[in-house]
PDB file of C-alpha atoms and ligand atoms in Angstrom:
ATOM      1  CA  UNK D   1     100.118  96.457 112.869  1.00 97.00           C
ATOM      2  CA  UNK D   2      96.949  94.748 111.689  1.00 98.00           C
ATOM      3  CA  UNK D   3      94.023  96.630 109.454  1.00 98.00           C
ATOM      4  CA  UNK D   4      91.528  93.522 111.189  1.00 98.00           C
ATOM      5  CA  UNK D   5      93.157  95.156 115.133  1.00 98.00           C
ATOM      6  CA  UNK D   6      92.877  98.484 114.501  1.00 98.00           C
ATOM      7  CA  UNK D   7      90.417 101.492 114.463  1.00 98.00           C
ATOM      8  CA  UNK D   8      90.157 104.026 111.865  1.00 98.00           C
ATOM      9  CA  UNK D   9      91.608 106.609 113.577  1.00 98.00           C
ATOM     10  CA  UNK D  10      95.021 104.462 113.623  1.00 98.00           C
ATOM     11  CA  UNK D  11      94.730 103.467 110.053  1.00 98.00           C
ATOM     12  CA  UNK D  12      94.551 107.148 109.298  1.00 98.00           C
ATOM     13  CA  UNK D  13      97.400 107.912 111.539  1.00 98.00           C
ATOM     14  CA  UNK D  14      99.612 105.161 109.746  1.00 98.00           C
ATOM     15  CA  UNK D  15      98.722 106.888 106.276  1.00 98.00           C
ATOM     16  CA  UNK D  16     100.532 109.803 107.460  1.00 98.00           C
ATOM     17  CA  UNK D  17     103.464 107.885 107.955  1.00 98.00           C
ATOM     18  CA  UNK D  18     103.292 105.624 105.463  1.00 98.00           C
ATOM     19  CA  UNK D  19     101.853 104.408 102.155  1.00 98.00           C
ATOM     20  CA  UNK D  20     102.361 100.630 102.401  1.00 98.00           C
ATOM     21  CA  UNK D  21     100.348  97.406 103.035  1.00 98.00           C
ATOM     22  CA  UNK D  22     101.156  93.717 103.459  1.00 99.00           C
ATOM     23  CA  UNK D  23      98.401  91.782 101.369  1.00 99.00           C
ATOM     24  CA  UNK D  24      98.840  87.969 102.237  1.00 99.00           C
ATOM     25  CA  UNK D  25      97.758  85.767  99.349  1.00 99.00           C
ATOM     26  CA  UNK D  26      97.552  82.283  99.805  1.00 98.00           C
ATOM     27  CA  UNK D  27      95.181  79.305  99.117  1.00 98.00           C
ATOM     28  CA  UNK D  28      92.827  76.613 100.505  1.00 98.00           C
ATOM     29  CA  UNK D  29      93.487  73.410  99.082  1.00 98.00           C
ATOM     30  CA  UNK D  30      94.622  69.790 100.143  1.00 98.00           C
ATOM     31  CA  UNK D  31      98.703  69.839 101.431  1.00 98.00           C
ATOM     32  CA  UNK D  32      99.504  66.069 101.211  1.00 98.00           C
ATOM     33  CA  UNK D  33      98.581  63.501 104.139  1.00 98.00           C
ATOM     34  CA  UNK D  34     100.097  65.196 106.886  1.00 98.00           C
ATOM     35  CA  UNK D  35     100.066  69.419 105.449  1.00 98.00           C
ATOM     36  CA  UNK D  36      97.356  71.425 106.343  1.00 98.00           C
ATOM     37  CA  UNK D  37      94.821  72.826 103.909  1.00 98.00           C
ATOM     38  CA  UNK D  38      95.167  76.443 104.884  1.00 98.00           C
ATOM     39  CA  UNK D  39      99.050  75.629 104.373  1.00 98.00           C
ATOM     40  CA  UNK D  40      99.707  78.616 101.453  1.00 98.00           C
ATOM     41  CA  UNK D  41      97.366  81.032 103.586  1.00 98.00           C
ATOM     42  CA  UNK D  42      98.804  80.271 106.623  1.00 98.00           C
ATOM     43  CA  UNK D  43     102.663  80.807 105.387  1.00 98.00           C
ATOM     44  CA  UNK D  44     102.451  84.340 104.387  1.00 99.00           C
ATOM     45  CA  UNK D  45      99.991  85.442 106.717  1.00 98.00           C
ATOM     46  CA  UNK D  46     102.431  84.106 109.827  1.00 98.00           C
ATOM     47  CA  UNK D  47     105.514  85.941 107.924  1.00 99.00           C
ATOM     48  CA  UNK D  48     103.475  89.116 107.470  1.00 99.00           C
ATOM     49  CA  UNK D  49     103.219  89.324 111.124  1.00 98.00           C
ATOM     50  CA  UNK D  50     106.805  88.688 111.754  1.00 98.00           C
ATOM     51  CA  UNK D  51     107.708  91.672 109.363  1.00 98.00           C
ATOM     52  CA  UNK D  52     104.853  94.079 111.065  1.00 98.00           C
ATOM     53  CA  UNK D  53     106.712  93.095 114.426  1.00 98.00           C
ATOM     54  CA  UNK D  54     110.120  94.310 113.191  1.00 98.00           C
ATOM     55  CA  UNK D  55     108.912  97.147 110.965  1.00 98.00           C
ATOM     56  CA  UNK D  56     106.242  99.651 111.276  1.00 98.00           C
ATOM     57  CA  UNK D  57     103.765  98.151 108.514  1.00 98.00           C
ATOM     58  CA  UNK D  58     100.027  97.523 108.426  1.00 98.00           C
ATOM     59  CA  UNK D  59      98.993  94.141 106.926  1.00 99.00           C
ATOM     60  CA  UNK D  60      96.002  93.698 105.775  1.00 98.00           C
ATOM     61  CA  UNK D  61      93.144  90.555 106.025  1.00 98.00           C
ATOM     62  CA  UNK D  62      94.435  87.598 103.975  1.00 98.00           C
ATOM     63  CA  UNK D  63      93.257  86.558 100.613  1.00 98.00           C
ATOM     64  CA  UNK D  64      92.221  82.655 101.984  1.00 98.00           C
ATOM     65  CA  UNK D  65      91.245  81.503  98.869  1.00 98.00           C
ATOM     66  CA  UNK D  66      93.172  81.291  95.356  1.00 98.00           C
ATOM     67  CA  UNK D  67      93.146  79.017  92.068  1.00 98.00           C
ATOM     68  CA  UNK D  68      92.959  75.825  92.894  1.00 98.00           C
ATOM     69  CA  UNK D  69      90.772  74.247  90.603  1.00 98.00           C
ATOM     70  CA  UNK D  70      93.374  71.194  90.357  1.00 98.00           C
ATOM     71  CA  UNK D  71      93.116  70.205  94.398  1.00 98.00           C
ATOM     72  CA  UNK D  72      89.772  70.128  94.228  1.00 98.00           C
ATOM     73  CA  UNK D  73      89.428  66.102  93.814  1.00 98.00           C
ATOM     74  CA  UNK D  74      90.521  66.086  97.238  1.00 98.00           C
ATOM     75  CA  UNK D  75      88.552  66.829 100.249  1.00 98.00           C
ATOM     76  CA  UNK D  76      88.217  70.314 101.713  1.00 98.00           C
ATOM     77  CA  UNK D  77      89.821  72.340  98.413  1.00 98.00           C
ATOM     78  CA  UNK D  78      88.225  75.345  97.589  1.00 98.00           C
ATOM     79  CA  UNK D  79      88.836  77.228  94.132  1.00 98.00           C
ATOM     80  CA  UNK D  80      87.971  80.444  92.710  1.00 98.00           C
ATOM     81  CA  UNK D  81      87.989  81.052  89.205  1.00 98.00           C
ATOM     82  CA  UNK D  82      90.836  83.604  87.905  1.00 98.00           C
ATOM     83  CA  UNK D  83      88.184  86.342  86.544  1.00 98.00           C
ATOM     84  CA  UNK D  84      86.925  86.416  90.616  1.00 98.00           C
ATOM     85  CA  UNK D  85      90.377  86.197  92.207  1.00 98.00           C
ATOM     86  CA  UNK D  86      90.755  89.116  89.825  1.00 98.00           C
ATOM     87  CA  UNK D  87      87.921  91.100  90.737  1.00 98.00           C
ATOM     88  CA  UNK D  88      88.472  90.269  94.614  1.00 98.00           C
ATOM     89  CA  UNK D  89      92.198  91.719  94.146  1.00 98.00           C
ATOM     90  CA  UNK D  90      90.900  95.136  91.971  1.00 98.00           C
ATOM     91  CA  UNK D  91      88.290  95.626  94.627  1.00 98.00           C
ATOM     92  CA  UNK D  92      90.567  95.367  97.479  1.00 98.00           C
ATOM     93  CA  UNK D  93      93.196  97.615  95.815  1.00 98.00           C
ATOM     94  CA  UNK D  94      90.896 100.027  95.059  1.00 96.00           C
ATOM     95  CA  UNK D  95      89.715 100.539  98.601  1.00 97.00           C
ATOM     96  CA  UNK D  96      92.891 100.660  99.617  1.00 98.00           C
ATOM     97  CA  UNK D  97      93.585 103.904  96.905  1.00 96.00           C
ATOM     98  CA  UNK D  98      90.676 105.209  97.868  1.00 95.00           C
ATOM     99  CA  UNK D  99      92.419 105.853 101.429  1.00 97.00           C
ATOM    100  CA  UNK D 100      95.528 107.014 100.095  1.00 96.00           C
ATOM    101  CA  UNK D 101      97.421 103.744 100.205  1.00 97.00           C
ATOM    102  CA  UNK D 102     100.047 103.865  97.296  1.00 97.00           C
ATOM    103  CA  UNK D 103     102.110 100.603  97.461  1.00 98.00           C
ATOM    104  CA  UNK D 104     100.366  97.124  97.748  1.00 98.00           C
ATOM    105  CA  UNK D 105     102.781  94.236  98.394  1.00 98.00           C
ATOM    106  CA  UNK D 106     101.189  90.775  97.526  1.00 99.00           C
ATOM    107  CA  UNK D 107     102.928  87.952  99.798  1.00 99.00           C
ATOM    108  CA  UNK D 108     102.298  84.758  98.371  1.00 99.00           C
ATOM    109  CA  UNK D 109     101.783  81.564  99.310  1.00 98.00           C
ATOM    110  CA  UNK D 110     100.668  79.718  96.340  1.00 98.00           C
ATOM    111  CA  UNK D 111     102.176  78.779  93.219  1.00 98.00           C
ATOM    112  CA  UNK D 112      98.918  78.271  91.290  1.00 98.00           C
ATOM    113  CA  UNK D 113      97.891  82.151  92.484  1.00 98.00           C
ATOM    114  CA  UNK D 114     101.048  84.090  90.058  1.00 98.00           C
ATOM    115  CA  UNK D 115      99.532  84.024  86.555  1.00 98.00           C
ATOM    116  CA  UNK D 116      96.619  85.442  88.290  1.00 98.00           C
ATOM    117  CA  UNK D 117      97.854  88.349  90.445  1.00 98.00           C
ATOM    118  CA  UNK D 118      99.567  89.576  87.939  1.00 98.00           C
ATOM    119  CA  UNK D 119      96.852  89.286  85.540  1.00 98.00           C
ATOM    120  CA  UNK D 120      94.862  91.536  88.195  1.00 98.00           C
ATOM    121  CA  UNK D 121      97.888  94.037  88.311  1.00 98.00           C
ATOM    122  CA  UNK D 122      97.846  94.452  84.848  1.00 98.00           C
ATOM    123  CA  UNK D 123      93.817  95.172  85.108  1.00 97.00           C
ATOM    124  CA  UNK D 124      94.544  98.057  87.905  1.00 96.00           C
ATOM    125  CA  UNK D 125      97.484  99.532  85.317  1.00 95.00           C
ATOM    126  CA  UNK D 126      94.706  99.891  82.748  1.00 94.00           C
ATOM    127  CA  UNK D 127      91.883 101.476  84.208  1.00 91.00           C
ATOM    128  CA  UNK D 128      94.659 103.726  85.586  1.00 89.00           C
ATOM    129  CA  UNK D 129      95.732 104.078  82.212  1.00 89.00           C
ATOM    130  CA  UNK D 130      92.568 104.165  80.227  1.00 89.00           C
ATOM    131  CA  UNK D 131      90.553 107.027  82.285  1.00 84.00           C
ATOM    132  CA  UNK D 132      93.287 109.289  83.502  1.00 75.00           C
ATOM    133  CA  UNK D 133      96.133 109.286  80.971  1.00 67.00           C
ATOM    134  CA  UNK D 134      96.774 112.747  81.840  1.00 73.00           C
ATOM    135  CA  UNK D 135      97.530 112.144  85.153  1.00 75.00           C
ATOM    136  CA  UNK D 136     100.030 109.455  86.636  1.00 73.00           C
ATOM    137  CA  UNK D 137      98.177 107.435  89.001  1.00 81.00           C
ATOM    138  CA  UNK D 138     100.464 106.961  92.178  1.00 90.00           C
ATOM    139  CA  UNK D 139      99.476 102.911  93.061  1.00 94.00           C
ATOM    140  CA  UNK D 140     101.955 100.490  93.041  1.00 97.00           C
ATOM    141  CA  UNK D 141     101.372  96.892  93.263  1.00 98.00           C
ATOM    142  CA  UNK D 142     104.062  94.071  93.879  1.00 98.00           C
ATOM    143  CA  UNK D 143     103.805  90.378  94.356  1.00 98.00           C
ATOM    144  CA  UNK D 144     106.367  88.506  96.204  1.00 98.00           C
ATOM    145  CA  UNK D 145     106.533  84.790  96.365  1.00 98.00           C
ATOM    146  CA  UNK D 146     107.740  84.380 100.394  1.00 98.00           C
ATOM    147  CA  UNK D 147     109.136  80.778  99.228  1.00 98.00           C
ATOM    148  CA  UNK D 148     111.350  82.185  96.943  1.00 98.00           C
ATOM    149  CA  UNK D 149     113.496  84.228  98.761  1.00 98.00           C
ATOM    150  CA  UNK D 150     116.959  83.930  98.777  1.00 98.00           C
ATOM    151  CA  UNK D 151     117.437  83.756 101.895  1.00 98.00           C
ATOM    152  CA  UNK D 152     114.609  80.890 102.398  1.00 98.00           C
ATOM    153  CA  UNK D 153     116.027  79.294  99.452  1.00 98.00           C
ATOM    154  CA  UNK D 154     119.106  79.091 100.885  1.00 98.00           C
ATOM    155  CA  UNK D 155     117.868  77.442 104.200  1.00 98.00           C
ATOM    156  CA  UNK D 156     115.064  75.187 101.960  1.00 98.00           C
ATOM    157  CA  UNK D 157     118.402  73.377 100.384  1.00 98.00           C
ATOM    158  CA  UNK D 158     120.169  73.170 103.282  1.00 98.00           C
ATOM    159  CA  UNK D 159     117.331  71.422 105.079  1.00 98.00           C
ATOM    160  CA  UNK D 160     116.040  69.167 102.203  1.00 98.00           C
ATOM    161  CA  UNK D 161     118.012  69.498  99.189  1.00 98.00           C
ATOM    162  CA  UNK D 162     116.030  67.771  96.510  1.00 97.00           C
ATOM    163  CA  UNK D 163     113.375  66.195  99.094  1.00 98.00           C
ATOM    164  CA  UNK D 164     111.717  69.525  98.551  1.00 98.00           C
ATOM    165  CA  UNK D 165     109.538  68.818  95.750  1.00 98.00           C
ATOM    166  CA  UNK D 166     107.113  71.329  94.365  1.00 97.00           C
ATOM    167  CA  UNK D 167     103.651  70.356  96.445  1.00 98.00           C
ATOM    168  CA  UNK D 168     102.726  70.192  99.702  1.00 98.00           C
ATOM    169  CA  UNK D 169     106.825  70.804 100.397  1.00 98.00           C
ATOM    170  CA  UNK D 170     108.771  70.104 103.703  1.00 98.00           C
ATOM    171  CA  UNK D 171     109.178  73.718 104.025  1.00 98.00           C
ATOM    172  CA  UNK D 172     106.149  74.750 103.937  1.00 98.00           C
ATOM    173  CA  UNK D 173     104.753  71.963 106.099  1.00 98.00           C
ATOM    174  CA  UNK D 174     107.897  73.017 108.402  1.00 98.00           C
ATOM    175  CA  UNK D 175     106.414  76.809 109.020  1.00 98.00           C
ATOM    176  CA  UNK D 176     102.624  75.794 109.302  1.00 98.00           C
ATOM    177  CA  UNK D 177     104.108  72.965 112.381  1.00 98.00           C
ATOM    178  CA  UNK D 178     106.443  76.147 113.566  1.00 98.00           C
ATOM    179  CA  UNK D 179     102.833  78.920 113.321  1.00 98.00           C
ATOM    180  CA  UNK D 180     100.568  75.901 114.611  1.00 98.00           C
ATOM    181  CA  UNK D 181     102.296  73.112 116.697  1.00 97.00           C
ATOM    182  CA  UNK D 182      98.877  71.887 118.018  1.00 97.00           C
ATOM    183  CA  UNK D 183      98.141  70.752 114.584  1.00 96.00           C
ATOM    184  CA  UNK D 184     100.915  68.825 113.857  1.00 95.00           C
ATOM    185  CA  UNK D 185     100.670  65.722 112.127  1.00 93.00           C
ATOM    186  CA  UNK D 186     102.385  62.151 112.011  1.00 92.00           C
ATOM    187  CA  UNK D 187     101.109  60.114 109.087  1.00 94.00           C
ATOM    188  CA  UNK D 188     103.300  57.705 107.299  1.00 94.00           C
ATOM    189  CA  UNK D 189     103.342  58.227 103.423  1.00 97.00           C
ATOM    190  CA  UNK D 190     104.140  55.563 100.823  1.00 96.00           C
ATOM    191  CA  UNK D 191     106.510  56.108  98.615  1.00 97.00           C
ATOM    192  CA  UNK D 192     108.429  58.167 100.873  1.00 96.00           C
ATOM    193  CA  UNK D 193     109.328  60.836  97.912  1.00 97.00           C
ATOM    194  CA  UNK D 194     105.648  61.854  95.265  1.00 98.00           C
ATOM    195  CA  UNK D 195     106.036  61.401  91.933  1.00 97.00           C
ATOM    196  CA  UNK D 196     106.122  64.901  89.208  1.00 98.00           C
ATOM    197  CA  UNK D 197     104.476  65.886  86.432  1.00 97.00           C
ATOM    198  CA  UNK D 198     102.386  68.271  84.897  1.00 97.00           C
ATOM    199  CA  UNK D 199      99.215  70.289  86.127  1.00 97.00           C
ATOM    200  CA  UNK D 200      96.141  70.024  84.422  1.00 98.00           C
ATOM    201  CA  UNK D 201      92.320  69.475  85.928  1.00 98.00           C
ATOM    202  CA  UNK D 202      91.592  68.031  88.943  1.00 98.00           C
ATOM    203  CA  UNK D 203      90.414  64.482  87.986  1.00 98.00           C
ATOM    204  CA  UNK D 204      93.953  64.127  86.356  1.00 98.00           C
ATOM    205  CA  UNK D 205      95.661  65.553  89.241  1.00 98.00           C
ATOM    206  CA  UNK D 206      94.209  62.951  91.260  1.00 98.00           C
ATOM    207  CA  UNK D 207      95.368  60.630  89.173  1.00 98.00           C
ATOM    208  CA  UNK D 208      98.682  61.485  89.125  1.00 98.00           C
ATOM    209  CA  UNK D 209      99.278  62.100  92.696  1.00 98.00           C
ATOM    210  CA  UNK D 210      97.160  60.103  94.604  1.00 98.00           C
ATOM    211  CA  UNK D 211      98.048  61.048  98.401  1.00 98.00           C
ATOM    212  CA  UNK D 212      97.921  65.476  96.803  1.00 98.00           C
ATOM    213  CA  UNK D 213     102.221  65.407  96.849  1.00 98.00           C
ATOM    214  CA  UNK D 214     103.945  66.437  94.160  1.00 98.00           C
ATOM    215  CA  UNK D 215     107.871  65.642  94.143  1.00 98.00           C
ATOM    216  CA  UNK D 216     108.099  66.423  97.588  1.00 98.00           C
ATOM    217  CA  UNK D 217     108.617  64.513 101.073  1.00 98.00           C
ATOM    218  CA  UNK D 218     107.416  66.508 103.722  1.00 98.00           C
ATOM    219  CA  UNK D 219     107.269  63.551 106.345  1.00 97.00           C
ATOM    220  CA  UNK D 220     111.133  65.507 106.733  1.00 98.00           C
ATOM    221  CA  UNK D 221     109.009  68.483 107.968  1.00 98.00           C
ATOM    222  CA  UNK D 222     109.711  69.984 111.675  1.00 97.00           C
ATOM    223  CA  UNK D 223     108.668  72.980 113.936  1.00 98.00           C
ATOM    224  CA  UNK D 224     112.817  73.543 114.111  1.00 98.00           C
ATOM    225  CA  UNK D 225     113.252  74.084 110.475  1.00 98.00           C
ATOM    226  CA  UNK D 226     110.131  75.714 110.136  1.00 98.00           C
ATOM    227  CA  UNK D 227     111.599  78.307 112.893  1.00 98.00           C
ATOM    228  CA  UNK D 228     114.856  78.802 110.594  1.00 98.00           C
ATOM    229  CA  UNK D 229     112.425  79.259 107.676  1.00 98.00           C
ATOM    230  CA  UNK D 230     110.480  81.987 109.543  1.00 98.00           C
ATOM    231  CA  UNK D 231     113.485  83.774 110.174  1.00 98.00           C
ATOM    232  CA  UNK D 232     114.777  83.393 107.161  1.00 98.00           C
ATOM    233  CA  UNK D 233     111.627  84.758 105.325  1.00 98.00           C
ATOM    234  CA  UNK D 234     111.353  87.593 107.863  1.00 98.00           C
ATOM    235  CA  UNK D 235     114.711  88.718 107.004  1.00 98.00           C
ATOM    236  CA  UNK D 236     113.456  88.238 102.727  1.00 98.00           C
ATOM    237  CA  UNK D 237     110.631  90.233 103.069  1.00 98.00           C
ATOM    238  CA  UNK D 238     111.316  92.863 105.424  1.00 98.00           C
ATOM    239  CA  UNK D 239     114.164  94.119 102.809  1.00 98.00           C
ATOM    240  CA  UNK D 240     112.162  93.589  99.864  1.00 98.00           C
ATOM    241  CA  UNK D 241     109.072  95.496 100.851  1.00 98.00           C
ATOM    242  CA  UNK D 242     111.376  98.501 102.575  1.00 98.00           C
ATOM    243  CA  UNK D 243     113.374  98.351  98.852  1.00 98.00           C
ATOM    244  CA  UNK D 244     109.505  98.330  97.717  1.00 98.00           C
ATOM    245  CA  UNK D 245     108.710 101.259  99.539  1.00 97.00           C
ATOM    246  CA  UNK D 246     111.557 103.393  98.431  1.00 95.00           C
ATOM    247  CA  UNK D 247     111.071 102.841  94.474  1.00 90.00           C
ATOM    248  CA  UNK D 248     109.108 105.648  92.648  1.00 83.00           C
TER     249      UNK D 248
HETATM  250 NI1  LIG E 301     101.533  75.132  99.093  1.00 57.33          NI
END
């Protein structure tokens, strides 16, 4: 179920049968010369809906834009600064108290987005704190990282062992082909596997990694393993949000 396809009458019959919400988190910024620069949007958002078709869960409109300061030397990136991704996330989780919602789950595409969200967690558990210690406020928020799963990290190895990398990946290059084969593309990339190293501003990034890799070789990526990620993350998140669900 989707907040964005439904009325308010059906949001307000979900509340009486459950507390929960899917948040998808992800990013726009640069994916490498052949990854798509909705890539860490696009990942949780397309899991999110595979969950909501297995379980009865509403998931909400996707955060499109994280920190991404350090892509932004590269056509296309868009960055917010951490003090608005944490107002955006605040605001959002407050309207969804304000209805009664009581557990937020955070799926996450982006790396770059952690320090952030939890940063903005820790801002909800003080107001809560500061203006009604009396009174135990019920919200719950959780952020999950759909990449590491154990189940998707299992399947990530299997498919590309150390190829993986830790930008612009062949996993998730594999699910965006699997959620979008129309945008598919074949570019050749030279040298086959991007070279690591640290993170710091954009100009340096550049630097560093001209073509927007980092470690990774995601000319390996496919719509077949991006089909046994799917599944894989499906089966990840639909036990960790029900396990969510159930924890006081
Ligand atoms: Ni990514």
């Amino acid at each position: 179920m989707r907040l964005q396809l439904s009325t308010w009458q059906e949001v307000d019959a979900y509340l009486s049968r459950s507390k929960g919400i899917i948040i998808p988190i992800g990013s726009t910024e640069q994916h490498g010369p052949n990854g798509l620069i909705g890539t860490d949007a696009i990942c949780p958002e397309f899991i999110a809906k595979g969950v909501a078709e297995k379980i009865d869960v509403l998931v909400a409109p996707t955060i499109n834009v994280g920190i991404a300061q350090h892509h932004l030397g590269f056509a296309g990136s868009m960055a917010l600064r951490p003090s608005t991704l944490i107002a955006v996330i605040t605001d959002m989780v407050a309207s969804l108290a304000h209805h009664g919602f009581e557990r937020c789950y955070f799926l996450n595409g982006h790396g770059g987005n952690i320090a952030t969200i939890t940063a903005a967690f820790a801002e909800i558990y003080t107001n809560s704190s500061l203006h009604s210690p009396e009174e135990d406020f019920p919200l719950r928020c959780k952020l999950s990282n759909w990449y590491m799963g154990l189940a998707v990290q299992q399947v990530s190895k299997e498919l590309f062992a150390d190829a993986e990398g830790s930008h612009a990946t062949p996993s998730e290059v594999s699910l965006t082909y699997f959620a979008h084969p129309d945008a598919i593309k074949k570019v050749a990339m030279s040298p086959q596997r991007a070279p690591t190293g640290p993170v710091y501003t954009a100009l340096d990034f550049r630097q560093r990694f001209p073509d927007g890799r980092i470690g990774s070789e995601p000319a390996l990526a496919s719509t077949d393993s991006g089909e046994k990620l799917f599944h894989a993350a499906v089966r990840d998140i639909t036990a960790d949000y029900q396990a969510f669900l159930r924890t006081r």
